[in-house]
Amino acid sequence: MTVISWPLIVFARVQTGVAASLDVVRGSVQGAFGVLAFYLCLYMTLGQISIVLAYTLSITLSVALVMPWLFVRR
């Protein structure tokens, strides 16, 4: 988790409670998975296919992995 997440977690906990701090953690993890998928896909495809297709595929994969979590209720 990034350094910026920890102060946000603390502030969310103090101001609104445990549920808000867990939402911050959940959002940080979701974002981390999206970024990881993007860079991993880009790393694997950059030398193999055209640069435009590599970026398009990486963005699509990243969005496809993160989108289902946006609709999941806790």
mmCIF file of C-alpha atoms in Angstrom:
data_model
loop_
_atom_site.group_PDB
_atom_site.id
_atom_site.type_symbol
_atom_site.label_atom_id
_atom_site.label_comp_id
_atom_site.label_asym_id
_atom_site.label_seq_id
_atom_site.Cartn_x
_atom_site.Cartn_y
_atom_site.Cartn_z
ATOM 1 C CA MET A 1 0.000 0.000 0.000
ATOM 2 C CA THR A 2 1.270 3.439 -0.771
ATOM 3 C CA VAL A 3 2.543 5.900 1.792
ATOM 4 C CA ILE A 4 -0.302 8.318 1.070
ATOM 5 C CA SER A 5 -2.906 5.720 2.069
ATOM 6 C CA TRP A 6 -1.914 5.509 5.722
ATOM 7 C CA PRO A 7 -2.704 9.147 6.625
ATOM 8 C CA LEU A 8 -5.983 8.858 4.723
ATOM 9 C CA ILE A 9 -6.863 5.715 6.657
ATOM 10 C CA VAL A 10 -6.126 7.408 9.975
ATOM 11 C CA PHE A 11 -8.129 10.528 9.092
ATOM 12 C CA ALA A 12 -11.066 8.468 7.860
ATOM 13 C CA ARG A 13 -11.011 6.399 11.066
ATOM 14 C CA VAL A 14 -10.895 9.432 13.337
ATOM 15 C CA GLN A 15 -13.538 11.439 11.489
ATOM 16 C CA THR A 16 -16.111 8.828 10.474
ATOM 17 C CA GLY A 17 -15.208 5.457 11.955
ATOM 18 C CA VAL A 18 -13.948 2.021 11.096
ATOM 19 C CA ALA A 19 -16.172 1.516 8.048
ATOM 20 C CA ALA A 20 -14.723 4.549 6.282
ATOM 21 C CA SER A 21 -11.147 3.500 7.001
ATOM 22 C CA LEU A 22 -11.880 0.031 5.612
ATOM 23 C CA ASP A 23 -13.304 1.668 2.481
ATOM 24 C CA VAL A 24 -10.015 3.544 2.042
ATOM 25 C CA VAL A 25 -8.045 0.310 2.411
ATOM 26 C CA ARG A 26 -10.349 -1.443 -0.044
ATOM 27 C CA GLY A 27 -9.991 1.359 -2.582
ATOM 28 C CA SER A 28 -6.217 1.369 -2.238
ATOM 29 C CA VAL A 29 -6.031 -2.375 -2.848
ATOM 30 C CA GLN A 30 -8.308 -2.097 -5.864
ATOM 31 C CA GLY A 31 -6.174 0.665 -7.312
ATOM 32 C CA ALA A 32 -3.010 -1.328 -6.676
ATOM 33 C CA PHE A 33 -4.402 -4.323 -8.566
ATOM 34 C CA GLY A 34 -5.351 -2.097 -11.490
ATOM 35 C CA VAL A 35 -1.916 -0.499 -11.662
ATOM 36 C CA LEU A 36 -0.179 -3.864 -11.313
ATOM 37 C CA ALA A 37 -2.273 -5.363 -14.112
ATOM 38 C CA PHE A 38 -1.596 -2.373 -16.359
ATOM 39 C CA TYR A 39 2.178 -2.426 -15.949
ATOM 40 C CA LEU A 40 2.477 -6.209 -16.071
ATOM 41 C CA CYS A 41 0.442 -6.395 -19.280
ATOM 42 C CA LEU A 42 2.415 -3.517 -20.767
ATOM 43 C CA TYR A 43 5.702 -5.195 -19.847
ATOM 44 C CA MET A 44 4.654 -8.451 -21.481
ATOM 45 C CA THR A 45 3.239 -6.956 -24.685
ATOM 46 C CA LEU A 46 5.419 -3.938 -25.498
ATOM 47 C CA GLY A 47 8.032 -5.799 -27.504
ATOM 48 C CA GLN A 48 5.591 -8.228 -29.089
ATOM 49 C CA ILE A 49 2.874 -6.042 -30.640
ATOM 50 C CA SER A 50 2.468 -2.427 -31.706
ATOM 51 C CA ILE A 51 2.701 0.230 -29.010
ATOM 52 C CA VAL A 52 -0.863 1.456 -29.529
ATOM 53 C CA LEU A 53 -2.261 -2.054 -29.245
ATOM 54 C CA ALA A 54 -0.112 -2.757 -26.166
ATOM 55 C CA TYR A 55 -1.426 0.323 -24.363
ATOM 56 C CA THR A 56 -5.000 -0.387 -25.445
ATOM 57 C CA LEU A 57 -4.782 -3.952 -24.194
ATOM 58 C CA SER A 58 -3.182 -2.864 -20.904
ATOM 59 C CA ILE A 59 -5.816 -0.217 -20.216
ATOM 60 C CA THR A 60 -8.619 -2.622 -21.090
ATOM 61 C CA LEU A 61 -7.240 -5.323 -18.800
ATOM 62 C CA SER A 62 -6.775 -2.872 -15.941
ATOM 63 C CA VAL A 63 -10.308 -1.529 -16.228
ATOM 64 C CA ALA A 64 -11.749 -5.032 -16.616
ATOM 65 C CA LEU A 65 -10.079 -6.168 -13.391
ATOM 66 C CA VAL A 66 -11.145 -3.161 -11.324
ATOM 67 C CA MET A 67 -14.676 -2.582 -12.651
ATOM 68 C CA PRO A 68 -16.392 -5.560 -10.970
ATOM 69 C CA TRP A 69 -15.213 -4.342 -7.553
ATOM 70 C CA LEU A 70 -17.005 -1.056 -8.069
ATOM 71 C CA PHE A 71 -20.352 -2.829 -8.086
ATOM 72 C CA VAL A 72 -19.757 -5.163 -5.137
ATOM 73 C CA ARG A 73 -21.552 -4.137 -1.975
ATOM 74 C CA ARG A 74 -19.928 -4.802 1.362
#
